[in-house]
mmCIF file of C-alpha atoms in Angstrom:
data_model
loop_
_atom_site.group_PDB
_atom_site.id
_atom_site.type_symbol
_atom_site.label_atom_id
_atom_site.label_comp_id
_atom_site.label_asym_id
_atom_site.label_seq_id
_atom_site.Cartn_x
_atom_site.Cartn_y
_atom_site.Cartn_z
ATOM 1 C CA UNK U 1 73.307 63.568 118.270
ATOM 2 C CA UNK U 2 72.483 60.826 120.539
ATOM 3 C CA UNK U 3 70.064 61.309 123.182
ATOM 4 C CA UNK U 4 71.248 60.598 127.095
ATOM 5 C CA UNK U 5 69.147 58.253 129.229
ATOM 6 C CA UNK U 6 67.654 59.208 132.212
ATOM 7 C CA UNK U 7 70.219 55.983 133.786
ATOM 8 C CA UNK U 8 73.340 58.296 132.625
ATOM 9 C CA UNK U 9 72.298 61.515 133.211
ATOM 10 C CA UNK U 10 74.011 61.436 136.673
ATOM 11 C CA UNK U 11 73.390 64.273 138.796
ATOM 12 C CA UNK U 12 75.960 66.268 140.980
ATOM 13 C CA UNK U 13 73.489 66.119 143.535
ATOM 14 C CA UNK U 14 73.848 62.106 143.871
ATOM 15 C CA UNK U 15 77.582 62.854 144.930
ATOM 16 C CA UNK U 16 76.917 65.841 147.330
ATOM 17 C CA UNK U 17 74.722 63.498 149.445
ATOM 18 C CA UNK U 18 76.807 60.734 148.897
ATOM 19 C CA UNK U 19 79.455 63.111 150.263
ATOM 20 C CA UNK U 20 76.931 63.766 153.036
ATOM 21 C CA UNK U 21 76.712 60.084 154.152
ATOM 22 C CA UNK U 22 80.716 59.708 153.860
ATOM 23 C CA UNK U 23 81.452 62.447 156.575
ATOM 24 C CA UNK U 24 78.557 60.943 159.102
ATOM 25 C CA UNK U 25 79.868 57.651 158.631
ATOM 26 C CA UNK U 26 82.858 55.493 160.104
ATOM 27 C CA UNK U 27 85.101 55.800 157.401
ATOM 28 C CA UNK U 28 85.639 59.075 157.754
ATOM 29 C CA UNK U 29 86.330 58.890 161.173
ATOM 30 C CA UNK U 30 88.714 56.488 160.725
ATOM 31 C CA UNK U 31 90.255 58.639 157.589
ATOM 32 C CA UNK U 32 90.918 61.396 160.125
ATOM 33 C CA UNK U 33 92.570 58.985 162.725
ATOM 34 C CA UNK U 34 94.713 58.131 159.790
ATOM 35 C CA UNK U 35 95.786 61.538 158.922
ATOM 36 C CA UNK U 36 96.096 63.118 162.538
ATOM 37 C CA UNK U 37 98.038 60.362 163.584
ATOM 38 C CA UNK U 38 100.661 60.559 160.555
ATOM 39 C CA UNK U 39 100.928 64.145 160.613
ATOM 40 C CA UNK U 40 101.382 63.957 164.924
ATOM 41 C CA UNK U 41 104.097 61.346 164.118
ATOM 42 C CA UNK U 42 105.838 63.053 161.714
ATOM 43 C CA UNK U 43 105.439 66.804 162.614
ATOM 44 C CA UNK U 44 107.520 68.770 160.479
ATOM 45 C CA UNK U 45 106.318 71.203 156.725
ATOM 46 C CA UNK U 46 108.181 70.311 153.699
ATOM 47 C CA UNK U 47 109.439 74.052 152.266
ATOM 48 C CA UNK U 48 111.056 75.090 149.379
ATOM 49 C CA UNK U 49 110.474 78.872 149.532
ATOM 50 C CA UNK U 50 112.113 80.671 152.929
ATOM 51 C CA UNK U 51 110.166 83.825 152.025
ATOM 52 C CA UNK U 52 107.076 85.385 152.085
ATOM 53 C CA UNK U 53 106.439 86.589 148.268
ATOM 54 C CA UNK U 54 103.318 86.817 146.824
ATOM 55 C CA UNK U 55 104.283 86.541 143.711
ATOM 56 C CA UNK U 56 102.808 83.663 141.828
ATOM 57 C CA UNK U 57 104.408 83.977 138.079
ATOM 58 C CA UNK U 58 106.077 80.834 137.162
ATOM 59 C CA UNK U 59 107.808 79.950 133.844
ATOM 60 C CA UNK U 60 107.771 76.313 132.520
ATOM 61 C CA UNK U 61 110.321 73.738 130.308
ATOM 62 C CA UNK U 62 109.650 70.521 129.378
ATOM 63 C CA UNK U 63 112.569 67.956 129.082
ATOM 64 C CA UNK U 64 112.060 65.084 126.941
ATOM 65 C CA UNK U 65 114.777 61.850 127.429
ATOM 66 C CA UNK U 66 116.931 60.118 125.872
ATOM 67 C CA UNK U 67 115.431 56.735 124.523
ATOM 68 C CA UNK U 68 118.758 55.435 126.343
ATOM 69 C CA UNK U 69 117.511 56.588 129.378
ATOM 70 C CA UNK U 70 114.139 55.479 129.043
ATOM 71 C CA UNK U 71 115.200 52.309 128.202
ATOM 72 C CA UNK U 72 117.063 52.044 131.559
ATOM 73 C CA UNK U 73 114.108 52.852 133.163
ATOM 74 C CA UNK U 74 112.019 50.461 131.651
ATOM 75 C CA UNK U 75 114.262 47.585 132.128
ATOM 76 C CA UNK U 76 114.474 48.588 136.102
ATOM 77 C CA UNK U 77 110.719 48.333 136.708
ATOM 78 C CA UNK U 78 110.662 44.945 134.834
ATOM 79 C CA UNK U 79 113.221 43.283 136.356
ATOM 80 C CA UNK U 80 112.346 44.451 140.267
ATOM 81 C CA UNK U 81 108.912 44.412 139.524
ATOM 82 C CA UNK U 82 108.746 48.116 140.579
ATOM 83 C CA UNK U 83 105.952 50.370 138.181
ATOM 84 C CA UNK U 84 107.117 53.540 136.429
ATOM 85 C CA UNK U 85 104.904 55.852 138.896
ATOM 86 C CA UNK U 86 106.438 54.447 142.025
ATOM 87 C CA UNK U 87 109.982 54.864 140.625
ATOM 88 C CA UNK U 88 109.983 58.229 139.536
ATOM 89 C CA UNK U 89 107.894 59.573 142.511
ATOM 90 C CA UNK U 90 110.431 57.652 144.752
ATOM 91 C CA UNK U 91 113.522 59.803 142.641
ATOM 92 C CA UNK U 92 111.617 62.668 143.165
ATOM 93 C CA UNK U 93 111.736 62.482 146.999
ATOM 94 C CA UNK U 94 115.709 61.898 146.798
ATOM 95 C CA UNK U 95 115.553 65.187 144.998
ATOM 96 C CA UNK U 96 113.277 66.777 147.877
ATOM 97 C CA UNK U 97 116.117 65.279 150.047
ATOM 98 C CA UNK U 98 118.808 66.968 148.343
ATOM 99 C CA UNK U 99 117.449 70.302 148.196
ATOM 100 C CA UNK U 100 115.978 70.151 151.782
ATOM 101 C CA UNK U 101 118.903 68.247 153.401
ATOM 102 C CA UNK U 102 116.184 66.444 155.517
ATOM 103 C CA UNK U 103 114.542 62.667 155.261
ATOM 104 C CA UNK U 104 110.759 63.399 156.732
ATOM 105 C CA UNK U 105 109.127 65.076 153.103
ATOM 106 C CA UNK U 106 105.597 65.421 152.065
ATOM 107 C CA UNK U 107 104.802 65.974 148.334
ATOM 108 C CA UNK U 108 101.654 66.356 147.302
ATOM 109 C CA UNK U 109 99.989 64.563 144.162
ATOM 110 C CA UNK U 110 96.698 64.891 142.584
ATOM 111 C CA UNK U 111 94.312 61.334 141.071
ATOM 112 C CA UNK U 112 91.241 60.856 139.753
ATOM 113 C CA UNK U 113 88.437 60.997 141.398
ATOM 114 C CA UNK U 114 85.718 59.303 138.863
ATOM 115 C CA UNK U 115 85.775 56.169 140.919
ATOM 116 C CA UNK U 116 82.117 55.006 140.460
ATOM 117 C CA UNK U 117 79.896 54.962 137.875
ATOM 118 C CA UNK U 118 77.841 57.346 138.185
ATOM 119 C CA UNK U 119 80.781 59.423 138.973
ATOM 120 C CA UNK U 120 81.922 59.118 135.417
ATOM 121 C CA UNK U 121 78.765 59.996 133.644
ATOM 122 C CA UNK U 122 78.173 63.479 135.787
ATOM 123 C CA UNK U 123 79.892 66.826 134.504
ATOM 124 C CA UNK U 124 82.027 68.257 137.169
ATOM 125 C CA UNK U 125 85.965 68.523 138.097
ATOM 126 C CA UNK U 126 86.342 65.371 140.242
ATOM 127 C CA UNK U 127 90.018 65.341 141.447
ATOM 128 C CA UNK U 128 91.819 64.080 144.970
ATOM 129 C CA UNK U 129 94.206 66.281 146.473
ATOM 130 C CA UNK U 130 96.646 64.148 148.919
ATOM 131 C CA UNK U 131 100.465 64.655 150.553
ATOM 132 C CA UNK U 132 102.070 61.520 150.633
ATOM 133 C CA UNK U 133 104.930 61.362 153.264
ATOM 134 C CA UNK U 134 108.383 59.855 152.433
ATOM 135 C CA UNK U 135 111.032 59.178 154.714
ATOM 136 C CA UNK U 136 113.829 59.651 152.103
ATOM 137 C CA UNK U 137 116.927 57.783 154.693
ATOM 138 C CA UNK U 138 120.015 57.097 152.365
ATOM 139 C CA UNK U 139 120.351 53.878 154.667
ATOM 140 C CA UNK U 140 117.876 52.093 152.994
ATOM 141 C CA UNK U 141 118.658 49.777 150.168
ATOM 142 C CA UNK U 142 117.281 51.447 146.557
ATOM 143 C CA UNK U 143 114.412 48.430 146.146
ATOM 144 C CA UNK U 144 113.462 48.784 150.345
ATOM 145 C CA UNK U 145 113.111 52.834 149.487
ATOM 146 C CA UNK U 146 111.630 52.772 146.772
ATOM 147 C CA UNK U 147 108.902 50.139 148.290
ATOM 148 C CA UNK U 148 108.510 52.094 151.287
ATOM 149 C CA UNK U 149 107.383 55.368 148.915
ATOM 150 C CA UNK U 150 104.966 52.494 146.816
ATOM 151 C CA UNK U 151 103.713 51.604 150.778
ATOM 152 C CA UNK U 152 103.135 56.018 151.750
ATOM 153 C CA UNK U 153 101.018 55.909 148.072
ATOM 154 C CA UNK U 154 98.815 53.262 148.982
ATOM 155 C CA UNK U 155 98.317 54.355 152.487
ATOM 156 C CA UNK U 156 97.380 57.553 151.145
ATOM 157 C CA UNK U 157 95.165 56.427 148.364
ATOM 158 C CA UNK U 158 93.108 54.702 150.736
ATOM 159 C CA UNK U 159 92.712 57.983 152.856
ATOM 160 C CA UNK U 160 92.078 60.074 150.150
ATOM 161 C CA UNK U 161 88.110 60.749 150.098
ATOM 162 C CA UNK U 162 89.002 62.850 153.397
ATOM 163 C CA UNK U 163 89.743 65.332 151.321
ATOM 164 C CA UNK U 164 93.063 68.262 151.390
ATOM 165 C CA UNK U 165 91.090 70.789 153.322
ATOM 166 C CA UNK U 166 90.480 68.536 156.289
ATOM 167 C CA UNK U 167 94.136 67.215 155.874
ATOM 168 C CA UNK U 168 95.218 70.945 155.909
ATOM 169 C CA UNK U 169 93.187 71.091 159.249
ATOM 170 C CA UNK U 170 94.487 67.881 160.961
ATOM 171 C CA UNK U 171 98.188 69.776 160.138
ATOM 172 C CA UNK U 172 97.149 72.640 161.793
ATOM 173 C CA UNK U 173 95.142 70.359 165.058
ATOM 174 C CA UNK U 174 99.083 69.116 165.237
ATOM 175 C CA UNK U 175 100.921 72.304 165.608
ATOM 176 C CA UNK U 176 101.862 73.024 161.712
ATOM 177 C CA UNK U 177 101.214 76.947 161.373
ATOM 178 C CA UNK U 178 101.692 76.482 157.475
ATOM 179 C CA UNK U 179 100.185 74.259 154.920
ATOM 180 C CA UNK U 180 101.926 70.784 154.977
ATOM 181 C CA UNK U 181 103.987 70.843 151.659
ATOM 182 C CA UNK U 182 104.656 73.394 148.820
ATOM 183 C CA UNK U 183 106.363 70.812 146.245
ATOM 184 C CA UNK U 184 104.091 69.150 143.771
ATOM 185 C CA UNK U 185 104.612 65.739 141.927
ATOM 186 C CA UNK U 186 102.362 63.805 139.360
ATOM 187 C CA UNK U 187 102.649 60.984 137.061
ATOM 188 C CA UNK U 188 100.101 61.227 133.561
ATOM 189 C CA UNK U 189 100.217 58.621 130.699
ATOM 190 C CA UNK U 190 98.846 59.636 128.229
ATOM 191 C CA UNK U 191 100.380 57.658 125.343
ATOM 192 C CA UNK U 192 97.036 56.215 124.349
ATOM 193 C CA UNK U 193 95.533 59.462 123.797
ATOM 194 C CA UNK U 194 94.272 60.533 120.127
ATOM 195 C CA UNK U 195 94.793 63.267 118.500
ATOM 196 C CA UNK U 196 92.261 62.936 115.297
ATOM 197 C CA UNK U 197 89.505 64.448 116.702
ATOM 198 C CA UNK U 198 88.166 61.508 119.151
ATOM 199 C CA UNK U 199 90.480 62.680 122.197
ATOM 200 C CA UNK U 200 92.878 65.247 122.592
ATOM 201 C CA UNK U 201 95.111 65.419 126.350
ATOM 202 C CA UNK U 202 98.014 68.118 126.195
ATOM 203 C CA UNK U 203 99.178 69.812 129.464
ATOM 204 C CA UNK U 204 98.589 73.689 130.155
ATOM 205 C CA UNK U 205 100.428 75.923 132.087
ATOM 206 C CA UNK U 206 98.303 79.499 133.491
ATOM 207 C CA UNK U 207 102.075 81.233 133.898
ATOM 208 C CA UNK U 208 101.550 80.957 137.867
ATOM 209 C CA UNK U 209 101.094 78.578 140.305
ATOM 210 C CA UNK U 210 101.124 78.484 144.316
ATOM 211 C CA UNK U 211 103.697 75.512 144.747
ATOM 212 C CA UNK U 212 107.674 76.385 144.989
ATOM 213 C CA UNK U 213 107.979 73.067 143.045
ATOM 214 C CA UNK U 214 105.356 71.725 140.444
ATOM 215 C CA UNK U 215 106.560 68.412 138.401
ATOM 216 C CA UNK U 216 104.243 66.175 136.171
ATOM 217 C CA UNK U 217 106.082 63.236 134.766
ATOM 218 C CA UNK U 218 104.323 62.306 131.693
ATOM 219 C CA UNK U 219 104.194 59.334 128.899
ATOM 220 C CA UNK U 220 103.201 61.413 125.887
ATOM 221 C CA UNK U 221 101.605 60.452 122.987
ATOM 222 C CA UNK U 222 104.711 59.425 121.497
ATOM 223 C CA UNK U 223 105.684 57.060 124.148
ATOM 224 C CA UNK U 224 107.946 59.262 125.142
ATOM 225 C CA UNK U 225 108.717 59.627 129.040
ATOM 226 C CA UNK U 226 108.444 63.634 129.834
ATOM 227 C CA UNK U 227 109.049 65.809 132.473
ATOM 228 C CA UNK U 228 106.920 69.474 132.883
#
């Protein structure tokens, strides 16, 4: 029952021309450099489905591990230094190997896009949509893979305000006829979340979606490692 000051009352129009003075500025030119020229040098869709059915209905499991395993994961990240969102999105692009029998793979991943203040106090679904590229070669060493992947994630965290619609474009500037990447990866932890009322964070699944491949790894609220 608390009013809201005027100072947090941020208004959805402060980001639209904040948005405004992004795309008429030099970062975005140099955000599209970055994009054109990754998606020219490595030219190539990452596709699961090899038809054209427009069927969206999906069905969804969720696998819990074993603490064993968990455990084994833990004790990897400490002692390489390596954190759990760069090791499992690096295992999920040996997987994208595996089922595509090829090394040059885009997945795409979604963050948070409440990066500034007022951001964070204005009502609105404020999300980044980015592929990151991995070049999955079974030559590498494990810990020089696995930092290569953490290296594509930075990269493309820095490139992100371009926004997936103007990536999408830049694909199709290069020659790609179909949208760069139908597999899906994301890493949630949501083991702090509260369930008594205060804050509530559970995953929820329509029964369709328009990737072939959709995975969120996810620390649940019982510090459990998950996969949806």
């Amino acid at each position: 029952n608390e009013a809201v000051s005027d100072e947090d009352n941020s208004s959805y129009i402060d980001y639209i021309m904040d948005e405004e003075k992004y795309t008429s500025g030099k970062k975005f030119i140099n955000d599209s450099n970055y994009w054109h020229e990754l998606i020219n040098e490595h030219n190539s869709i990452t596709k699961i489905a090899d038809n054209d059915n427009n069927d969206l209905t999906t069905a969804r499991n969720i696998y819990e591990i074993t603490g064993e395993l968990q455990a084994k994961i833990e004790k990897y990240c400490s002692d390489f230094g390596v954190n759990e969102y760069n090791l499992l999105f690096s295992a999920f692009g040996l997987l994208m190997r595996r089922k595509l029998h090829k090394n040059d793979i885009y997945v795409i991943t979604t963050l948070s896009n409440r990066s500034s203040t007022s951001s964070k106090n204005t009502l609105g679904m404020y999300i980044d949509i980015i592929p990151v590229y991995i070049n999955a070669d079974t030559s590498k060493s494990i810990s020089e893979y696995i930092s290569s992947v953490g290296s594509s994630i930075v990269s493309s965290i820095r490139h992100r305000r371009y926004g997936y619609n103007n990536v999408l474009k830049e694909a199709y500037n290069c020659g790609l006829s179909e949208k760069i990447s139908d597999v899906y990866f994301a890493y949630l932890n949501s083991e702090n979340a509260k369930e008594d009322g205060e804050m509530f964070f559970e995953t929820f699944h329509t029964g369709v979606q328009v990737e072939s491949i959709h995975m969120i790894a996810r620390v649940n609220t019982n510090k459990k490692l998950e996969f949806n």
